[in-house]
Coordinates of C-alpha atoms in Angstrom, one line a residue:
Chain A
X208 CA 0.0 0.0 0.0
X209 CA 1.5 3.5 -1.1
X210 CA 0.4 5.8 1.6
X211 CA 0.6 9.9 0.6
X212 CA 0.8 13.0 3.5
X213 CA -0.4 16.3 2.1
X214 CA 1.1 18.7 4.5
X215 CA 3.5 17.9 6.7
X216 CA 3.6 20.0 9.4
X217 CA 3.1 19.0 13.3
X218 CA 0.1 16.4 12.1
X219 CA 1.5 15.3 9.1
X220 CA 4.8 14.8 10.4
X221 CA 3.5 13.0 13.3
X222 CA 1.2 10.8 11.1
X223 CA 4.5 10.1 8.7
X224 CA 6.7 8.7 11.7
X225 CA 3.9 6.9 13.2
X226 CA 3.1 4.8 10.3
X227 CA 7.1 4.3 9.5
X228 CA 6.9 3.0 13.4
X229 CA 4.3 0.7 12.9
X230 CA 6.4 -0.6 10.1
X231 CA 4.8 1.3 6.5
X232 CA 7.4 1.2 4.1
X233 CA 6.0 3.3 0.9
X234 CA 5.1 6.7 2.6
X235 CA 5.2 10.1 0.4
X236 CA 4.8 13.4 1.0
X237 CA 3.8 16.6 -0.3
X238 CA 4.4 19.9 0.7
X239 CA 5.0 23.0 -0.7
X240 CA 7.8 23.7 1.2
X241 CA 11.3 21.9 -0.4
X242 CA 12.8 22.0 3.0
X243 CA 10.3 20.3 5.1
X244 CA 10.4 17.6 2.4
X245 CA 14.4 17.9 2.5
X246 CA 13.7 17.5 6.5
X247 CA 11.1 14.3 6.4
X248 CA 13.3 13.2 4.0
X249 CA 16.3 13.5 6.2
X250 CA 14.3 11.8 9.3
X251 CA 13.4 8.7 7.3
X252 CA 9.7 9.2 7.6
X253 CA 9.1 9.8 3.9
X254 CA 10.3 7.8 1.2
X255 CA 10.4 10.5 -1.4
X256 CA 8.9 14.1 -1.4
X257 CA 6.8 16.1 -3.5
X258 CA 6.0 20.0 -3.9
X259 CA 2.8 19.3 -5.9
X260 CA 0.5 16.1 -6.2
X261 CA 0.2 15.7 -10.3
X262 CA 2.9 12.8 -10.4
X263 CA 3.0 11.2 -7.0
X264 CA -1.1 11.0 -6.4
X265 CA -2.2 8.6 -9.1
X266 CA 0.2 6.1 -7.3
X267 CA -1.4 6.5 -3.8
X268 CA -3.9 4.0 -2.3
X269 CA -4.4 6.2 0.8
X270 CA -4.3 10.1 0.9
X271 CA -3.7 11.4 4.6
X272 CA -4.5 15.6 4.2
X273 CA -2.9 17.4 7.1
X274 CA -3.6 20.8 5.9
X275 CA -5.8 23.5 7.1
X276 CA -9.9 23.6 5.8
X277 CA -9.6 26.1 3.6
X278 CA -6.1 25.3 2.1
X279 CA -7.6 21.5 2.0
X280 CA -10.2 22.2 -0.4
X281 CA -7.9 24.6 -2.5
X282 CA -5.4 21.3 -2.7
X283 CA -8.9 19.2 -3.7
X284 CA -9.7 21.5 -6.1
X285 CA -5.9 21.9 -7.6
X286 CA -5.7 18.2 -7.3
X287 CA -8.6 17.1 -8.7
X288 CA -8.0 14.9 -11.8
X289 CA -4.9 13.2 -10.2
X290 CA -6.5 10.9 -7.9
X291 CA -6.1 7.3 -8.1
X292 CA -9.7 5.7 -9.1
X293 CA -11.0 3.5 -5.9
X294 CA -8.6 5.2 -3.8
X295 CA -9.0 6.7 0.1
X296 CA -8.8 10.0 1.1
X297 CA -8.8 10.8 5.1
X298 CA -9.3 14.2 6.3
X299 CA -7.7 15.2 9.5
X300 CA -9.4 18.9 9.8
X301 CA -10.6 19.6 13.4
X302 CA -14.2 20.6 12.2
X303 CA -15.8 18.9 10.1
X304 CA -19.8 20.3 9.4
X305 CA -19.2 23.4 7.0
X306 CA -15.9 21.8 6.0
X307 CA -17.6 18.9 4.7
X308 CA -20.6 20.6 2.9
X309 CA -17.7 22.8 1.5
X310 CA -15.7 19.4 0.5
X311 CA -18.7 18.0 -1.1
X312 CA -18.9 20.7 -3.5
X313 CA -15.3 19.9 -4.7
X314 CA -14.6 16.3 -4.6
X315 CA -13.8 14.3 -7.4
X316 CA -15.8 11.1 -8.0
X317 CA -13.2 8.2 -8.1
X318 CA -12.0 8.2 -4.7
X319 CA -13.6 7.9 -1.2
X320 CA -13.0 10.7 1.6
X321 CA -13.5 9.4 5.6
X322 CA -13.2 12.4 7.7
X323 CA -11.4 12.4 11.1
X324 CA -10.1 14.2 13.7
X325 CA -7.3 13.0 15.3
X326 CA -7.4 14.7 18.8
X327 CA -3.6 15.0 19.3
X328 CA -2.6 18.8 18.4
X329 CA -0.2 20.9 19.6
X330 CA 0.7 24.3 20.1
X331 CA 4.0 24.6 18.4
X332 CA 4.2 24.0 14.7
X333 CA 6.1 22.5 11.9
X334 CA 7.6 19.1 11.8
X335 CA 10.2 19.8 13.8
X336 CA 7.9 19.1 16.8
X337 CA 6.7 16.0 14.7
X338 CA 6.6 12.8 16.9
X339 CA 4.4 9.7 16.4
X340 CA 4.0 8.9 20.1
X341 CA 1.4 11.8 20.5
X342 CA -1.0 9.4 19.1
X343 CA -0.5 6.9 22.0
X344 CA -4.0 6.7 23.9
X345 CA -5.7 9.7 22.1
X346 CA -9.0 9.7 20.9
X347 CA -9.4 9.5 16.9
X348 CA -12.9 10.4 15.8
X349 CA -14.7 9.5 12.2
X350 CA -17.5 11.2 11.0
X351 CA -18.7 9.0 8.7
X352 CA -21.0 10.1 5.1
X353 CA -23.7 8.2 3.3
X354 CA -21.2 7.7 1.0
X355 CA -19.0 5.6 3.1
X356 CA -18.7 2.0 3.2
X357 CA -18.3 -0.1 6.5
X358 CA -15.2 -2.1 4.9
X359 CA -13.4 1.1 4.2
X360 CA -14.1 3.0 7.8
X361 CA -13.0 -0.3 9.5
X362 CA -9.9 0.3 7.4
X363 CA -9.0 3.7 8.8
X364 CA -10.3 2.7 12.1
X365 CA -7.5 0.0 12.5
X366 CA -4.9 1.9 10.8
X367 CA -6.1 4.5 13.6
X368 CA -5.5 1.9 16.0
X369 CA -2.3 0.3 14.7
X370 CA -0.5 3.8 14.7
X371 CA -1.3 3.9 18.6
X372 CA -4.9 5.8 19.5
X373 CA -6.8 5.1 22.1
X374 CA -10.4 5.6 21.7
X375 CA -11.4 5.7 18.0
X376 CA -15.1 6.7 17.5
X377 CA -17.7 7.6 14.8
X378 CA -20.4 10.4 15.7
X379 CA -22.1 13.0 13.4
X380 CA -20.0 15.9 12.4
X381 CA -22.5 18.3 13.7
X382 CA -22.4 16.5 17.1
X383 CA -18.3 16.4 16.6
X384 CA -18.8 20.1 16.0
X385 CA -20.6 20.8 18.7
X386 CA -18.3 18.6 21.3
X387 CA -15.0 20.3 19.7
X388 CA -16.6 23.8 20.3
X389 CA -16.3 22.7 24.0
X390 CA -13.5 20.6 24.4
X391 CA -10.9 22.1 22.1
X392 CA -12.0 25.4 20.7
X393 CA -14.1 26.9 24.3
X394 CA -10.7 26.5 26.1
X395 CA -8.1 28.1 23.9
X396 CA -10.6 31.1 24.0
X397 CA -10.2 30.9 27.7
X398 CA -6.5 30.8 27.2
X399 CA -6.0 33.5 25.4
X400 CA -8.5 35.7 27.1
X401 CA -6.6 34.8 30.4
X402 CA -3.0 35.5 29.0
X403 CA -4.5 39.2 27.4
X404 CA -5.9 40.2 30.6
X405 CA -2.9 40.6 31.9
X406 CA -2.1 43.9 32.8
X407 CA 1.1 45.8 31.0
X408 CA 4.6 46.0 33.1
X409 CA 3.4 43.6 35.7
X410 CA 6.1 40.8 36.8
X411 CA 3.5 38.1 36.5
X412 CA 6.0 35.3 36.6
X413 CA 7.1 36.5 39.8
X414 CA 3.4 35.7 41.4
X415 CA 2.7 32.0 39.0
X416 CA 2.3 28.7 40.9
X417 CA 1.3 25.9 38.4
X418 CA -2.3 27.1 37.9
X419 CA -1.7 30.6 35.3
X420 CA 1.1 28.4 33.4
X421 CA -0.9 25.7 32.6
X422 CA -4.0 27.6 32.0
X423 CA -2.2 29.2 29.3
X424 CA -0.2 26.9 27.7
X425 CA -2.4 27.0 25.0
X426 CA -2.3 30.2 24.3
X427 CA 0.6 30.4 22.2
X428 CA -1.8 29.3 19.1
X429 CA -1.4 29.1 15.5
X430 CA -3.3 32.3 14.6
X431 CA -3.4 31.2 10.7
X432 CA -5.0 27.7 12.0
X433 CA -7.2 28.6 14.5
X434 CA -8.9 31.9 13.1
X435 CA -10.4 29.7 10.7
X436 CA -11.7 26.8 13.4
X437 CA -13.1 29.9 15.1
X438 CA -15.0 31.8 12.8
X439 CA -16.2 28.2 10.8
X440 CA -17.6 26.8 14.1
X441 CA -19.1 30.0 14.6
X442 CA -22.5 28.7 16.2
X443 CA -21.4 26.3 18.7
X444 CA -18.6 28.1 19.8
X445 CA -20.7 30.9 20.9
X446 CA -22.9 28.7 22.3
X447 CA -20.2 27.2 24.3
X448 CA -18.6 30.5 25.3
X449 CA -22.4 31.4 26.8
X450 CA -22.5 27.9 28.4
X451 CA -19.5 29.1 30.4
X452 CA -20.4 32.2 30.7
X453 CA -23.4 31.7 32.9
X454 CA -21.1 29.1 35.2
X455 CA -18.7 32.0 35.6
X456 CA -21.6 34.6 36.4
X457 CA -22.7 32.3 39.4
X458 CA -19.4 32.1 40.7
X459 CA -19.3 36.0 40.6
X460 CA -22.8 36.3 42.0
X461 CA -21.6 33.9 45.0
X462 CA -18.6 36.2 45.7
X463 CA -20.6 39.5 45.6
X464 CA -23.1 38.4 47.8
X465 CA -20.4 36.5 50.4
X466 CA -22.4 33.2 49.6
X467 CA -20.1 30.5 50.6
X468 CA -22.4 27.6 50.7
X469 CA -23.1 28.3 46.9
X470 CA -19.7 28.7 46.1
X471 CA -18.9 25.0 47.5
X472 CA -21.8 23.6 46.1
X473 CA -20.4 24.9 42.7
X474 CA -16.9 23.3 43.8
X475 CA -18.2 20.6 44.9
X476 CA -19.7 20.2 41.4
X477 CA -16.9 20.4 39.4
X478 CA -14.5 18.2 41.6
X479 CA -16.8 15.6 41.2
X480 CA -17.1 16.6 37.2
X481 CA -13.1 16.2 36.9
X482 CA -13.2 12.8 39.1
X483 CA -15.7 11.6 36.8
X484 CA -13.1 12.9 33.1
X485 CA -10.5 11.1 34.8
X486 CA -12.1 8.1 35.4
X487 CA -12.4 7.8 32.2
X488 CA -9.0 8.8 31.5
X489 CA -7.9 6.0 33.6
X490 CA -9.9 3.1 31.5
X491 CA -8.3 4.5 28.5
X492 CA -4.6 3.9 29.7
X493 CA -6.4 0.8 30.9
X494 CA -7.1 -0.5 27.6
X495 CA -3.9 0.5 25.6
Chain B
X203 CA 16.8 25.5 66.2
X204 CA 13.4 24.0 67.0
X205 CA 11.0 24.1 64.3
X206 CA 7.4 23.5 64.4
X207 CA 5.0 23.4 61.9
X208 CA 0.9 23.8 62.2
X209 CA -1.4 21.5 60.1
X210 CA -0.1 18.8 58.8
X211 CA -1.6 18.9 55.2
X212 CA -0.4 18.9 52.0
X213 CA 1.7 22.3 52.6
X214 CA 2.7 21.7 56.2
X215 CA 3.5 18.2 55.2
X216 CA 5.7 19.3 52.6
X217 CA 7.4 22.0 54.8
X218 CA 8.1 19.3 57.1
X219 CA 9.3 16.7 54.2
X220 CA 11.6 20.0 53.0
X221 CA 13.2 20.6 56.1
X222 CA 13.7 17.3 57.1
X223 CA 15.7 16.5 53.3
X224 CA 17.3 20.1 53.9
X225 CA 19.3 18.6 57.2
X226 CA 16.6 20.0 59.5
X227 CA 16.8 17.6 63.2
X228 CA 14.1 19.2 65.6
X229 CA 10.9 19.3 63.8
X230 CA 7.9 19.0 65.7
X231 CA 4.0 18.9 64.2
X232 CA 0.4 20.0 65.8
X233 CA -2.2 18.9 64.3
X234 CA -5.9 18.2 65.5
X235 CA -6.0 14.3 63.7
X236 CA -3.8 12.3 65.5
X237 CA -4.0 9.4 62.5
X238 CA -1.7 12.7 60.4
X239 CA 0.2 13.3 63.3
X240 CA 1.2 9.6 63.8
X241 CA 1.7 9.3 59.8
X242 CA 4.2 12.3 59.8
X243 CA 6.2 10.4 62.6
X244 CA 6.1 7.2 60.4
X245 CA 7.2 9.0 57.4
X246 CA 10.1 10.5 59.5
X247 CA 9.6 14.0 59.0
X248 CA 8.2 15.1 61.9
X249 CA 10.6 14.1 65.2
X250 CA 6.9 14.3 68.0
X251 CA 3.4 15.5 66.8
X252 CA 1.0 17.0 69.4
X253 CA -2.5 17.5 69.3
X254 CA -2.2 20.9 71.1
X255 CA 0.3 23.6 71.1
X256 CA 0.5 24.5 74.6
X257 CA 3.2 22.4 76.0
X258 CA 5.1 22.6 73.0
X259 CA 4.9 26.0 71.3
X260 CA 7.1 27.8 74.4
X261 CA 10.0 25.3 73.1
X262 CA 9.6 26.6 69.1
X263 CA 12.4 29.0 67.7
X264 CA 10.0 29.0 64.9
X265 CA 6.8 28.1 63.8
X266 CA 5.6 27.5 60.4
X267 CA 1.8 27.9 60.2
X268 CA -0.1 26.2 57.4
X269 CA -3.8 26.1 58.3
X270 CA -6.8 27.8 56.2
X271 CA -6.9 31.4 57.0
X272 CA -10.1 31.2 59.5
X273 CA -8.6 28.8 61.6
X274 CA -5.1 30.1 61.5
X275 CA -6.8 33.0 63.8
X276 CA -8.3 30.6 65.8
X277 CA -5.0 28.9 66.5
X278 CA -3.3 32.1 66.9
X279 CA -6.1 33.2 70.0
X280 CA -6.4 29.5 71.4
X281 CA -2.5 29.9 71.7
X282 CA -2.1 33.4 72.7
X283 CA 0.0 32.5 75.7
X284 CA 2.3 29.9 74.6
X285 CA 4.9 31.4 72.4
X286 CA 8.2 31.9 73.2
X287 CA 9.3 35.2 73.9
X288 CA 11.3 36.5 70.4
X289 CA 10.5 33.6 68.5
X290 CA 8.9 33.9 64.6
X291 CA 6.0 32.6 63.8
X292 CA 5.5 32.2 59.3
X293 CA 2.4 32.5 57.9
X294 CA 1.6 30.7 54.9
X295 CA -2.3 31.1 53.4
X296 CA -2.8 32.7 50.4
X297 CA -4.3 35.7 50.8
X298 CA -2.9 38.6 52.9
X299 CA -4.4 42.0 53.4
X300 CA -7.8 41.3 54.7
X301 CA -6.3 38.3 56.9
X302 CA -3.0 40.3 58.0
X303 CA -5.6 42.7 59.2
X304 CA -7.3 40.1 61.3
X305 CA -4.3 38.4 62.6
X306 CA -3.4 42.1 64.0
X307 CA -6.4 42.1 66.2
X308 CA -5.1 38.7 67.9
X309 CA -1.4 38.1 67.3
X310 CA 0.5 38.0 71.1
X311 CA 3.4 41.0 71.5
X312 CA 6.0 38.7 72.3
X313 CA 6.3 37.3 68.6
X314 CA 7.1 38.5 65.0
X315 CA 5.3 37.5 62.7
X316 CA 6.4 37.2 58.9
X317 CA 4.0 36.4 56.5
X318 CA 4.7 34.2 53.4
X319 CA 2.8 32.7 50.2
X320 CA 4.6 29.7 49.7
X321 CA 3.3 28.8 45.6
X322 CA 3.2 25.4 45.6
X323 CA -0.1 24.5 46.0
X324 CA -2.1 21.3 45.1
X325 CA -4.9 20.2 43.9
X326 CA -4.9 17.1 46.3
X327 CA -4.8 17.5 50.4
X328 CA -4.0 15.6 53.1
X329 CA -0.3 14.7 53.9
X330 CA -0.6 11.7 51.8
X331 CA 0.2 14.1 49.4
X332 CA 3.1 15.9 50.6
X333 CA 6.6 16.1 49.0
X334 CA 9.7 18.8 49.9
X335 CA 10.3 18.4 46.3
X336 CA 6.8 21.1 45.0
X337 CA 8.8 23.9 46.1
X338 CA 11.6 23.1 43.8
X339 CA 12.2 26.2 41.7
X340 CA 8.7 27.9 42.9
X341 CA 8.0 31.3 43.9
X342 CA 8.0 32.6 47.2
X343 CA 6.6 35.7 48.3
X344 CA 6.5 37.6 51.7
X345 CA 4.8 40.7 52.4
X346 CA 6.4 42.5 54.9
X347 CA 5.1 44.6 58.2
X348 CA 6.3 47.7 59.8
X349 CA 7.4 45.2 62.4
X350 CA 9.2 42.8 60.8
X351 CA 13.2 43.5 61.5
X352 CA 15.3 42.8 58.5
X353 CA 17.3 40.2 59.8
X354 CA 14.2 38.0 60.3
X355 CA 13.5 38.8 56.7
X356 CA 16.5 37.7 55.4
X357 CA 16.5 34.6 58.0
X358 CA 13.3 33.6 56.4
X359 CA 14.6 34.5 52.7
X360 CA 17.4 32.2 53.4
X361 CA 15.5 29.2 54.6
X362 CA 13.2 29.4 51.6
X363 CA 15.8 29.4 49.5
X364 CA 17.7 26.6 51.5
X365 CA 14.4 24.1 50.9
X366 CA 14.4 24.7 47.2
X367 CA 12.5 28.0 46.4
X368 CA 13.4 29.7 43.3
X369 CA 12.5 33.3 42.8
X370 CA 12.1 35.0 46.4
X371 CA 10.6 38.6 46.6
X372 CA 8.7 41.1 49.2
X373 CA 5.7 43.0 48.1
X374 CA 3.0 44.5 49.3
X375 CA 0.2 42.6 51.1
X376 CA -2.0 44.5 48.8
X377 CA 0.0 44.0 45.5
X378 CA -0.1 40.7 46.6
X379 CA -3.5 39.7 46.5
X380 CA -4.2 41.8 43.2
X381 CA -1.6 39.4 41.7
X382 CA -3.1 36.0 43.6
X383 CA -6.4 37.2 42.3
X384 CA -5.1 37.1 38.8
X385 CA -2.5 34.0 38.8
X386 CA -4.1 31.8 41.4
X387 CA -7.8 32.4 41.8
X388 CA -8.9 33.2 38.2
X389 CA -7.8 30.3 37.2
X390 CA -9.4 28.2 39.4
X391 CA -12.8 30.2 39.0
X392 CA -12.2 29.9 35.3
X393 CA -11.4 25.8 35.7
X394 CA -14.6 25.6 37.4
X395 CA -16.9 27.2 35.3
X396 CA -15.2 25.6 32.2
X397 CA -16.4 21.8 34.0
X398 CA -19.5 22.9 35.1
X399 CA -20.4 24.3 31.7
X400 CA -20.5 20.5 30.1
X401 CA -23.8 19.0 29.5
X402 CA -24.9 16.4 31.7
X403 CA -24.3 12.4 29.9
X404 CA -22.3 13.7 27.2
X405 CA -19.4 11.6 27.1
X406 CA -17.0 14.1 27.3
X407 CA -13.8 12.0 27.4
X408 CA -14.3 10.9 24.0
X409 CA -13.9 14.4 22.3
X410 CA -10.8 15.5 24.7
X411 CA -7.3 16.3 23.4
X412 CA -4.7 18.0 25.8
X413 CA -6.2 21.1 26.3
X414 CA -9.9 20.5 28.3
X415 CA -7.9 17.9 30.7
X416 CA -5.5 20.1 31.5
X417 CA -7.3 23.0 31.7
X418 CA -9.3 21.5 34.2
X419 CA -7.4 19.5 36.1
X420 CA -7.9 22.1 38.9
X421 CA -11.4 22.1 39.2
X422 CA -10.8 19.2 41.6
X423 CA -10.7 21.7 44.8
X424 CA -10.7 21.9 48.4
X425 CA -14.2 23.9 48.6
X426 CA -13.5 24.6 52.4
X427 CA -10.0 26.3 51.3
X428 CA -10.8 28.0 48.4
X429 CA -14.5 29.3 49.4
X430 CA -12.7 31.6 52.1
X431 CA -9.5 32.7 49.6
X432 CA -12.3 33.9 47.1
X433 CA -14.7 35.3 49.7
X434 CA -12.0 37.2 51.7
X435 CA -10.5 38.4 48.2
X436 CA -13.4 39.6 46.2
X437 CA -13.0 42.6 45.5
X438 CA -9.6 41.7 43.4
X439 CA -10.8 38.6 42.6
X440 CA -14.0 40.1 40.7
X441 CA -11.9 43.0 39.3
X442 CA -9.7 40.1 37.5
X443 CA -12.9 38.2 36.1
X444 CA -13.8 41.2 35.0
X445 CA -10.5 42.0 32.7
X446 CA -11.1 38.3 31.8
X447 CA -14.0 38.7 30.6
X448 CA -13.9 41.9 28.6
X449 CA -10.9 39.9 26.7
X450 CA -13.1 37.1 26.1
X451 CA -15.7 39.4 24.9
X452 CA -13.3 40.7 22.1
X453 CA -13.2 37.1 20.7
X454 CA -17.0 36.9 20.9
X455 CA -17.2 39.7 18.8
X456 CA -14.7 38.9 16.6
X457 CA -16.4 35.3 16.0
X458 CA -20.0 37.5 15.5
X459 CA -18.6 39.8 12.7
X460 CA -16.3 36.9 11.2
X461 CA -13.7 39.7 11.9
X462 CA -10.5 36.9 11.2
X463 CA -8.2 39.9 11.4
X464 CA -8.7 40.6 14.7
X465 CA -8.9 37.4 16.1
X466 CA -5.7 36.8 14.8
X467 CA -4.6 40.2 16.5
X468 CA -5.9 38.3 20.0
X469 CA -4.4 35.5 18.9
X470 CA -0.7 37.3 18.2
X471 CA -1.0 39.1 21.5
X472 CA -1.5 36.0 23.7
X473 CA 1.4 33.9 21.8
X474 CA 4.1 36.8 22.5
X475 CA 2.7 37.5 26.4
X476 CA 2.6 33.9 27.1
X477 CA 6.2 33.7 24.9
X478 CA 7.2 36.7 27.7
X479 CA 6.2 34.2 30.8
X480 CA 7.9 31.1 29.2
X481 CA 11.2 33.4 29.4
X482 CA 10.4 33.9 32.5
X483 CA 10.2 30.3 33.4
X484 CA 13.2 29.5 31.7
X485 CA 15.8 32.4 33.8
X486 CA 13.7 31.0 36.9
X487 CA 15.3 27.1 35.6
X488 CA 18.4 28.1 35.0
X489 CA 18.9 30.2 38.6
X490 CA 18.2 27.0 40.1

């Protein structure tokens, strides 16, 4: 099986040197950048690389796109006739309903798309921070189509599972949306919004225990990336950012009005919340 | 020297662990829970635990108090009578001006009293979980009195230091608590609104990457605790949910208008300030 990476940055990467771990020989890439080719190249996770896809595609079985949504339906659209017929395309974008509706409008009709989201970002970029292992126990999600078939979703699903993730799922993409807008996108809004309300000239590091630098870890963000994730989940973001909203406006309304037994009621809520995530964190190392 | 240290939780406990590692011989607990009291003995960081401080409190060249700010007064009136005369008794809780104000009504004359914010807090309490090694590298912060004299300052400085604190530094109890507002207890309110926000019966863990776990691994708290530190600190505690929340209002409205240029803006601002705080860490690391 000749497996193609379109994009190899921190994803792509990763997803090169995870399958050259679990032992895939004929990996390509493409990227329009000669020296992160040069670089994959260099690290032995690509067999050969490509700047564009017109000579390298029609060979591919499998298609792994690492790139962002709107760049990934540019590359469908500049790519289109070079497909192999009967071949796979997997999507890695990390929203999926107006991506897909947009995808729909572009793909060609020889090949079949599964879209995923392989829950392992991070906040520095470029394959230089590329490593396989941040696959090891985390969740991969599918959003399947009608146009799937069950032979080729099992496919992807135990490739997911051979290159080391944990949980591997199928839900709708507006439910994935939805979930993301909470889970992913809610908290790097947080982040950043912490990190900015900082005031000027103030020695903050001086006054840090572990809570502020691990609340904003994640906001050094990929502005390009996640502007786009932002503005295309649009709808459930804002709903999420509300959903918080309210939780932080009883907190407040506890502390103006000296209302202790509130306020531990509301503590006591969310330590039993987090007990309950990492149960479930727990099973998962459990099963790997 | 004679060292005793009040409360034997997850700070005192460390304290105790930190002294004893740092060559420390006479260290003695009080505690109300015999069952901690007889642990720390086991553990062999503590040399005799008492249940009351009045036989042994007239022996202490020091003691280190690490109770919940409401009960530290109550210790300090309950024990009114039995400190040595010229001996220093450290304060550790996390909040200072309201609480320095208190302990002023009640503190005994025969005494100085320096008060510290040791930042190595945990989610987890109890001296099960106590290790010397959280104050490796953290910050430690006093905020001096009229009374203190400097060379009990810099005896205090130096013992911080001699456990393993990293950056050192006096402020004002009032600058203090604007900053603990802002590092400390923002984040917390902001982890516990963030768990409380999620839907009942989703099955959250499935759509999880990095970010909501770790942005929430905090909202496991000690509601007794941290009910008083956000009660007593309102008024800079609301003042920083407030900065918060006009920052997370510019992405709202940036999302709204599809305004990618701004968001990006946010986005810039947070990577370089939270680029600023990682330098920070990193001078911190290598003054160890």
């Amino acid at each position: 099986m000749k497996i193609g990476i379109v994009g190899l940055g921190v994803i792509g990467g990763s997803f090169a040197e995870a399958l050259q771990s679990a032992g895939y020989q004929n990996i390509y890439g493409i990227d329009h950048n000669q020296e992160t080719l040069d670089t994959a190249v260099n690290m032995g996770i690509i067999k050969e690389g490509f700047l564009t896809g017109d000579s390298i595609l029609p060979e591919l079985d499998l298609t792994i796109m690492a790139l962002y949504p709107k760049t990934a339906v540019k590359f469908i659209q500049a790519n289109h006739d070079f497909f192999k017929d009967g071949s796979i395309l997997m999507d890695t974008t990390g929203i999926k309903e107006t991506f897909m509706a947009e995808m729909a409008t572009v793909l060609p009709e020889n090949i079949e798309v599964v879209y995923t989201h392989p829950m392992a970002g991070r906040e520095n970029r470029g394959i230089a921070y590329a490593q396989g292992s941040v696959f090891q126990g985390a969740n991969f999600l599918i959003t399947p189509t009608e146009a799937n078939h069950e032979d080729t979703l099992k496919k992807i699903e135990g490739l997911a599972t051979e290159i080391g993730f944990g949980k591997v799922n199928r839900v709708s993409a507006s439910f994935h949306d939805q979930m993301i807008s909470f889970t992913s996108q809610l908290p790097h809004a947080i982040a950043i919004s912490l990190m900015n309300s900082d005031h000027e000239k103030r020695e903050t590091g001086k006054f840090t225990g572990d809570s502020y630098p691990e609340l904003t870890r994640i906001a050094k963000i990929n502005e390009d990336l996640w502007s786009e994730l932002f503005i295309d989940n649009k709808t459930y973001l804002l709903q999420s950012i509300q959903d918080f909203e309210i939780q932080l406006n009883l907190i407040k309304e506890a502390i103006k009005t000296d209302d202790r037994e509130q306020l531990k009621a509301l503590f006591r809520r969310s330590t039993a919340n987090r007990l309950k995530l990492e149960a479930g964190m727990d099973e998962r190392k459990r099963k790997k």
